[in-house]
Amino acid sequence: MQSISLSEIEGFEIGMAQDDKGGSGCTVIICPTGATGGVDVRGGSPGTRETDLLDPVNLVEKIHAVVLSGGSAFGLDAAAGVMEYLEEKNCGFDVGIGRVPIVSGAVLFDLGVGDFKKRPDREMGYQACQHIYREKIPNGNFGAGLGATVGKYLGMERAMKGGQGTYACQVGRLKIGAVAAVNCFGDVINPENRSVIAGALKENGQEVINSEKALIACLLQGDTAFSGNTTIAAVLTNAKISKSQANKIASIAHDGYARTMRPSHSLVDGDTIFTMAAGEVEVNINLLGMLAAVVIEKAVLNAVKNAESLFGLKSYADIG
């Protein structure tokens, strides 16, 4: 297995836009010719767009973009700008009188970080399509990960900086990668030794607690869960798979969340993963699922390890 840049997976274009004052942004993954799409929503507080059409029983087979955005439900508006851009490029589902771009998306909650009113909108979505990265995709405080935070069991004052992460690899002709905006309620874990690398801070601000143990200790004290969370991601591949298989890959990819975020898939997270397959490489579906979980795992870790302090939030580098 060889590590590659996410931009080396043919058929996809990845763009970003953000508002540094607002502390929010969006990331768009475009497949101009259309990708076989799938999705799996595991968290209890999702904010999504055009996910029902990814059900294998429904008509549309291809999607043209996935938008990962901050801004909570407001951020879903960024997809309208992506649709506008793709329509100008004549990309979309042919309906006879024109083409309708199929744009799926999901949002995370970052409204408490910067200026509440400066969240992703139609204009930002369009700008993200104009700012395509042709080489290395940046990790850290970029795109949908700009305002992301982690470890919010004790509230924002004890949270740490999350971010956006990417990772991709190649096995033979098969290429697969992921981009993830990490904004989880729980801690981020190094799966090799199960240590907490980012999460809720102790009062001294220099060490992290273990949120799972804290939840158990506070079992009888009522629900203190902070609701501004959600990690969203997309898996990209040059494999040739069906719509049903794309949905299964999205499901298996959530193992990458479970390995690196504890707790994950909580009622106050809207954890969502999309699959986009735009290739002709025949592949064993079990291998593809295994690799999907791996690239998600590594993308989550890259997001946190490359995040920088922002808006008074400490980062991995500050306590590592």
PDB file of N, CA and C in Angstrom, residues 119-178:
ATOM      1  N   ARG A 119     -21.495  32.589   7.834  1.00  0.00           N
ATOM      2  CA  ARG A 119     -21.457  31.138   7.631  1.00  0.00           C
ATOM      3  C   ARG A 119     -21.496  30.825   6.138  1.00  0.00           C
ATOM      4  N   PRO A 120     -21.170  29.601   5.751  1.00  0.00           N
ATOM      5  CA  PRO A 120     -21.189  29.230   4.340  1.00  0.00           C
ATOM      6  C   PRO A 120     -22.568  29.463   3.712  1.00  0.00           C
ATOM      7  N   ASP A 121     -22.538  30.016   2.481  1.00  0.00           N
ATOM      8  CA  ASP A 121     -23.765  30.292   1.750  1.00  0.00           C
ATOM      9  C   ASP A 121     -23.547  29.980   0.275  1.00  0.00           C
ATOM     10  N   ARG A 122     -24.510  30.357  -0.555  1.00  0.00           N
ATOM     11  CA  ARG A 122     -24.435  30.076  -1.986  1.00  0.00           C
ATOM     12  C   ARG A 122     -23.152  30.627  -2.598  1.00  0.00           C
ATOM     13  N   GLU A 123     -22.798  31.856  -2.221  1.00  0.00           N
ATOM     14  CA  GLU A 123     -21.599  32.482  -2.776  1.00  0.00           C
ATOM     15  C   GLU A 123     -20.340  31.718  -2.405  1.00  0.00           C
ATOM     16  N   MET A 124     -20.250  31.279  -1.141  1.00  0.00           N
ATOM     17  CA  MET A 124     -19.075  30.535  -0.724  1.00  0.00           C
ATOM     18  C   MET A 124     -18.975  29.197  -1.441  1.00  0.00           C
ATOM     19  N   GLY A 125     -20.120  28.543  -1.650  1.00  0.00           N
ATOM     20  CA  GLY A 125     -20.118  27.287  -2.384  1.00  0.00           C
ATOM     21  C   GLY A 125     -19.590  27.457  -3.798  1.00  0.00           C
ATOM     22  N   TYR A 126     -19.998  28.555  -4.445  1.00  0.00           N
ATOM     23  CA  TYR A 126     -19.516  28.845  -5.802  1.00  0.00           C
ATOM     24  C   TYR A 126     -18.010  29.122  -5.776  1.00  0.00           C
ATOM     25  N   GLN A 127     -17.559  29.894  -4.786  1.00  0.00           N
ATOM     26  CA  GLN A 127     -16.134  30.209  -4.671  1.00  0.00           C
ATOM     27  C   GLN A 127     -15.296  28.953  -4.459  1.00  0.00           C
ATOM     28  N   ALA A 128     -15.825  28.007  -3.694  1.00  0.00           N
ATOM     29  CA  ALA A 128     -15.083  26.763  -3.452  1.00  0.00           C
ATOM     30  C   ALA A 128     -14.813  26.027  -4.759  1.00  0.00           C
ATOM     31  N   CYS A 129     -15.774  26.072  -5.677  1.00  0.00           N
ATOM     32  CA  CYS A 129     -15.605  25.420  -6.983  1.00  0.00           C
ATOM     33  C   CYS A 129     -14.541  26.114  -7.824  1.00  0.00           C
ATOM     34  N   GLN A 130     -14.327  27.390  -7.575  1.00  0.00           N
ATOM     35  CA  GLN A 130     -13.325  28.158  -8.318  1.00  0.00           C
ATOM     36  C   GLN A 130     -11.924  27.980  -7.751  1.00  0.00           C
ATOM     37  N   HIS A 131     -11.834  27.498  -6.520  1.00  0.00           N
ATOM     38  CA  HIS A 131     -10.538  27.361  -5.858  1.00  0.00           C
ATOM     39  C   HIS A 131     -10.174  25.882  -5.750  1.00  0.00           C
ATOM     40  N   ILE A 132      -9.906  25.280  -6.896  1.00  0.00           N
ATOM     41  CA  ILE A 132      -9.569  23.860  -6.970  1.00  0.00           C
ATOM     42  C   ILE A 132      -8.082  23.658  -6.682  1.00  0.00           C
ATOM     43  N   TYR A 133      -7.784  22.666  -5.861  1.00  0.00           N
ATOM     44  CA  TYR A 133      -6.398  22.327  -5.543  1.00  0.00           C
ATOM     45  C   TYR A 133      -5.921  21.261  -6.526  1.00  0.00           C
ATOM     46  N   ARG A 134      -4.921  21.590  -7.296  1.00  0.00           N
ATOM     47  CA  ARG A 134      -4.423  20.681  -8.327  1.00  0.00           C
ATOM     48  C   ARG A 134      -3.365  19.725  -7.811  1.00  0.00           C
ATOM     49  N   GLU A 135      -2.758  20.050  -6.694  1.00  0.00           N
ATOM     50  CA  GLU A 135      -1.707  19.187  -6.155  1.00  0.00           C
ATOM     51  C   GLU A 135      -2.085  18.747  -4.741  1.00  0.00           C
ATOM     52  N   LYS A 136      -1.265  19.056  -3.750  1.00  0.00           N
ATOM     53  CA  LYS A 136      -1.532  18.588  -2.395  1.00  0.00           C
ATOM     54  C   LYS A 136      -2.717  19.319  -1.780  1.00  0.00           C
ATOM     55  N   ILE A 137      -3.611  18.561  -1.150  1.00  0.00           N
ATOM     56  CA  ILE A 137      -4.760  19.120  -0.465  1.00  0.00           C
ATOM     57  C   ILE A 137      -4.345  19.447   0.965  1.00  0.00           C
ATOM     58  N   PRO A 138      -4.548  20.677   1.436  1.00  0.00           N
ATOM     59  CA  PRO A 138      -4.066  21.040   2.776  1.00  0.00           C
ATOM     60  C   PRO A 138      -4.872  20.401   3.896  1.00  0.00           C
ATOM     61  N   ASN A 139      -4.195  20.135   5.001  1.00  0.00           N
ATOM     62  CA  ASN A 139      -4.809  19.604   6.214  1.00  0.00           C
ATOM     63  C   ASN A 139      -4.797  20.672   7.303  1.00  0.00           C
ATOM     64  N   GLY A 140      -5.756  20.587   8.210  1.00  0.00           N
ATOM     65  CA  GLY A 140      -5.795  21.515   9.332  1.00  0.00           C
ATOM     66  C   GLY A 140      -6.945  22.480   9.254  1.00  0.00           C
ATOM     67  N   ASN A 141      -6.654  23.775   9.432  1.00  0.00           N
ATOM     68  CA  ASN A 141      -7.692  24.806   9.492  1.00  0.00           C
ATOM     69  C   ASN A 141      -8.078  25.282   8.093  1.00  0.00           C
ATOM     70  N   PHE A 142      -8.726  24.412   7.354  1.00  0.00           N
ATOM     71  CA  PHE A 142      -9.099  24.728   5.975  1.00  0.00           C
ATOM     72  C   PHE A 142     -10.514  24.239   5.687  1.00  0.00           C
ATOM     73  N   GLY A 143     -11.167  24.914   4.748  1.00  0.00           N
ATOM     74  CA  GLY A 143     -12.460  24.467   4.266  1.00  0.00           C
ATOM     75  C   GLY A 143     -13.445  24.199   5.384  1.00  0.00           C
ATOM     76  N   ALA A 144     -14.115  23.051   5.282  1.00  0.00           N
ATOM     77  CA  ALA A 144     -15.131  22.690   6.274  1.00  0.00           C
ATOM     78  C   ALA A 144     -14.549  22.494   7.660  1.00  0.00           C
ATOM     79  N   GLY A 145     -13.229  22.353   7.753  1.00  0.00           N
ATOM     80  CA  GLY A 145     -12.597  22.142   9.051  1.00  0.00           C
ATOM     81  C   GLY A 145     -12.126  23.404   9.744  1.00  0.00           C
ATOM     82  N   LEU A 146     -12.355  24.573   9.124  1.00  0.00           N
ATOM     83  CA  LEU A 146     -11.821  25.815   9.691  1.00  0.00           C
ATOM     84  C   LEU A 146     -12.289  26.038  11.121  1.00  0.00           C
ATOM     85  N   GLY A 147     -13.570  25.893  11.382  1.00  0.00           N
ATOM     86  CA  GLY A 147     -14.102  26.143  12.714  1.00  0.00           C
ATOM     87  C   GLY A 147     -14.358  24.893  13.517  1.00  0.00           C
ATOM     88  N   ALA A 148     -13.824  23.759  13.077  1.00  0.00           N
ATOM     89  CA  ALA A 148     -14.095  22.483  13.746  1.00  0.00           C
ATOM     90  C   ALA A 148     -13.399  22.407  15.100  1.00  0.00           C
ATOM     91  N   THR A 149     -14.065  21.758  16.039  1.00  0.00           N
ATOM     92  CA  THR A 149     -13.530  21.575  17.384  1.00  0.00           C
ATOM     93  C   THR A 149     -13.794  20.137  17.833  1.00  0.00           C
ATOM     94  N   VAL A 150     -13.061  19.689  18.846  1.00  0.00           N
ATOM     95  CA  VAL A 150     -13.230  18.323  19.355  1.00  0.00           C
ATOM     96  C   VAL A 150     -13.214  18.334  20.875  1.00  0.00           C
ATOM     97  N   GLY A 151     -13.782  17.283  21.463  1.00  0.00           N
ATOM     98  CA  GLY A 151     -13.738  17.124  22.904  1.00  0.00           C
ATOM     99  C   GLY A 151     -14.593  18.132  23.650  1.00  0.00           C
ATOM    100  N   LYS A 152     -15.897  18.120  23.373  1.00  0.00           N
ATOM    101  CA  LYS A 152     -16.770  19.174  23.926  1.00  0.00           C
ATOM    102  C   LYS A 152     -17.660  18.704  25.071  1.00  0.00           C
ATOM    103  N   TYR A 153     -17.260  17.634  25.718  1.00  0.00           N
ATOM    104  CA  TYR A 153     -18.055  17.127  26.833  1.00  0.00           C
ATOM    105  C   TYR A 153     -18.177  18.166  27.949  1.00  0.00           C
ATOM    106  N   LEU A 154     -17.128  18.942  28.171  1.00  0.00           N
ATOM    107  CA  LEU A 154     -17.129  19.960  29.218  1.00  0.00           C
ATOM    108  C   LEU A 154     -17.403  21.354  28.663  1.00  0.00           C
ATOM    109  N   GLY A 155     -17.886  21.436  27.418  1.00  0.00           N
ATOM    110  CA  GLY A 155     -18.207  22.726  26.817  1.00  0.00           C
ATOM    111  C   GLY A 155     -17.063  23.284  25.987  1.00  0.00           C
ATOM    112  N   MET A 156     -17.357  24.354  25.271  1.00  0.00           N
ATOM    113  CA  MET A 156     -16.381  24.935  24.351  1.00  0.00           C
ATOM    114  C   MET A 156     -15.148  25.479  25.063  1.00  0.00           C
ATOM    115  N   GLU A 157     -15.309  25.947  26.303  1.00  0.00           N
ATOM    116  CA  GLU A 157     -14.164  26.524  27.010  1.00  0.00           C
ATOM    117  C   GLU A 157     -13.086  25.494  27.312  1.00  0.00           C
ATOM    118  N   ARG A 158     -13.427  24.206  27.230  1.00  0.00           N
ATOM    119  CA  ARG A 158     -12.438  23.155  27.491  1.00  0.00           C
ATOM    120  C   ARG A 158     -12.187  22.301  26.239  1.00  0.00           C
ATOM    121  N   ALA A 159     -12.734  22.713  25.103  1.00  0.00           N
ATOM    122  CA  ALA A 159     -12.570  21.963  23.856  1.00  0.00           C
ATOM    123  C   ALA A 159     -11.223  22.273  23.212  1.00  0.00           C
ATOM    124  N   MET A 160     -10.873  21.482  22.209  1.00  0.00           N
ATOM    125  CA  MET A 160      -9.651  21.710  21.435  1.00  0.00           C
ATOM    126  C   MET A 160      -9.979  21.869  19.957  1.00  0.00           C
ATOM    127  N   LYS A 161      -8.990  22.310  19.209  1.00  0.00           N
ATOM    128  CA  LYS A 161      -9.193  22.571  17.787  1.00  0.00           C
ATOM    129  C   LYS A 161      -9.225  21.280  16.985  1.00  0.00           C
ATOM    130  N   GLY A 162     -10.269  21.135  16.184  1.00  0.00           N
ATOM    131  CA  GLY A 162     -10.331  20.078  15.180  1.00  0.00           C
ATOM    132  C   GLY A 162      -9.891  20.646  13.842  1.00  0.00           C
ATOM    133  N   GLY A 163     -10.258  19.985  12.762  1.00  0.00           N
ATOM    134  CA  GLY A 163      -9.859  20.505  11.464  1.00  0.00           C
ATOM    135  C   GLY A 163     -10.268  19.574  10.344  1.00  0.00           C
ATOM    136  N   GLN A 164      -9.697  19.834   9.190  1.00  0.00           N
ATOM    137  CA  GLN A 164      -9.941  19.015   8.013  1.00  0.00           C
ATOM    138  C   GLN A 164      -8.700  18.182   7.704  1.00  0.00           C
ATOM    139  N   GLY A 165      -8.914  16.904   7.414  1.00  0.00           N
ATOM    140  CA  GLY A 165      -7.793  16.031   7.115  1.00  0.00           C
ATOM    141  C   GLY A 165      -8.033  15.215   5.862  1.00  0.00           C
ATOM    142  N   THR A 166      -6.955  14.846   5.209  1.00  0.00           N
ATOM    143  CA  THR A 166      -7.035  14.003   4.016  1.00  0.00           C
ATOM    144  C   THR A 166      -6.022  12.876   4.114  1.00  0.00           C
ATOM    145  N   TYR A 167      -6.301  11.830   3.377  1.00  0.00           N
ATOM    146  CA  TYR A 167      -5.330  10.739   3.230  1.00  0.00           C
ATOM    147  C   TYR A 167      -5.754   9.911   2.022  1.00  0.00           C
ATOM    148  N   ALA A 168      -4.781   9.419   1.259  1.00  0.00           N
ATOM    149  CA  ALA A 168      -5.077   8.560   0.112  1.00  0.00           C
ATOM    150  C   ALA A 168      -3.967   7.541  -0.059  1.00  0.00           C
ATOM    151  N   CYS A 169      -4.306   6.421  -0.673  1.00  0.00           N
ATOM    152  CA  CYS A 169      -3.320   5.375  -0.912  1.00  0.00           C
ATOM    153  C   CYS A 169      -3.620   4.658  -2.223  1.00  0.00           C
ATOM    154  N   GLN A 170      -2.655   3.871  -2.666  1.00  0.00           N
ATOM    155  CA  GLN A 170      -2.785   3.121  -3.914  1.00  0.00           C
ATOM    156  C   GLN A 170      -2.319   1.693  -3.697  1.00  0.00           C
ATOM    157  N   VAL A 171      -3.099   0.746  -4.205  1.00  0.00           N
ATOM    158  CA  VAL A 171      -2.749  -0.674  -4.197  1.00  0.00           C
ATOM    159  C   VAL A 171      -2.926  -1.170  -5.623  1.00  0.00           C
ATOM    160  N   GLY A 172      -1.814  -1.434  -6.299  1.00  0.00           N
ATOM    161  CA  GLY A 172      -1.913  -1.767  -7.720  1.00  0.00           C
ATOM    162  C   GLY A 172      -2.482  -0.577  -8.480  1.00  0.00           C
ATOM    163  N   ARG A 173      -3.540  -0.801  -9.270  1.00  0.00           N
ATOM    164  CA  ARG A 173      -4.194   0.295  -9.993  1.00  0.00           C
ATOM    165  C   ARG A 173      -5.263   0.984  -9.164  1.00  0.00           C
ATOM    166  N   LEU A 174      -5.642   0.374  -8.048  1.00  0.00           N
ATOM    167  CA  LEU A 174      -6.705   0.924  -7.206  1.00  0.00           C
ATOM    168  C   LEU A 174      -6.194   2.120  -6.406  1.00  0.00           C
ATOM    169  N   LYS A 175      -6.987   3.196  -6.446  1.00  0.00           N
ATOM    170  CA  LYS A 175      -6.702   4.378  -5.638  1.00  0.00           C
ATOM    171  C   LYS A 175      -7.934   4.693  -4.789  1.00  0.00           C
ATOM    172  N   ILE A 176      -7.679   5.068  -3.553  1.00  0.00           N
ATOM    173  CA  ILE A 176      -8.775   5.409  -2.647  1.00  0.00           C
ATOM    174  C   ILE A 176      -8.273   6.421  -1.639  1.00  0.00           C
ATOM    175  N   GLY A 177      -9.124   7.364  -1.297  1.00  0.00           N
ATOM    176  CA  GLY A 177      -8.736   8.388  -0.339  1.00  0.00           C
ATOM    177  C   GLY A 177      -9.953   8.953   0.364  1.00  0.00           C
ATOM    178  N   ALA A 178      -9.692   9.850   1.300  1.00  0.00           N
ATOM    179  CA  ALA A 178     -10.777  10.449   2.060  1.00  0.00           C
ATOM    180  C   ALA A 178     -10.437  11.871   2.447  1.00  0.00           C
TER     181      ALA A 178
END
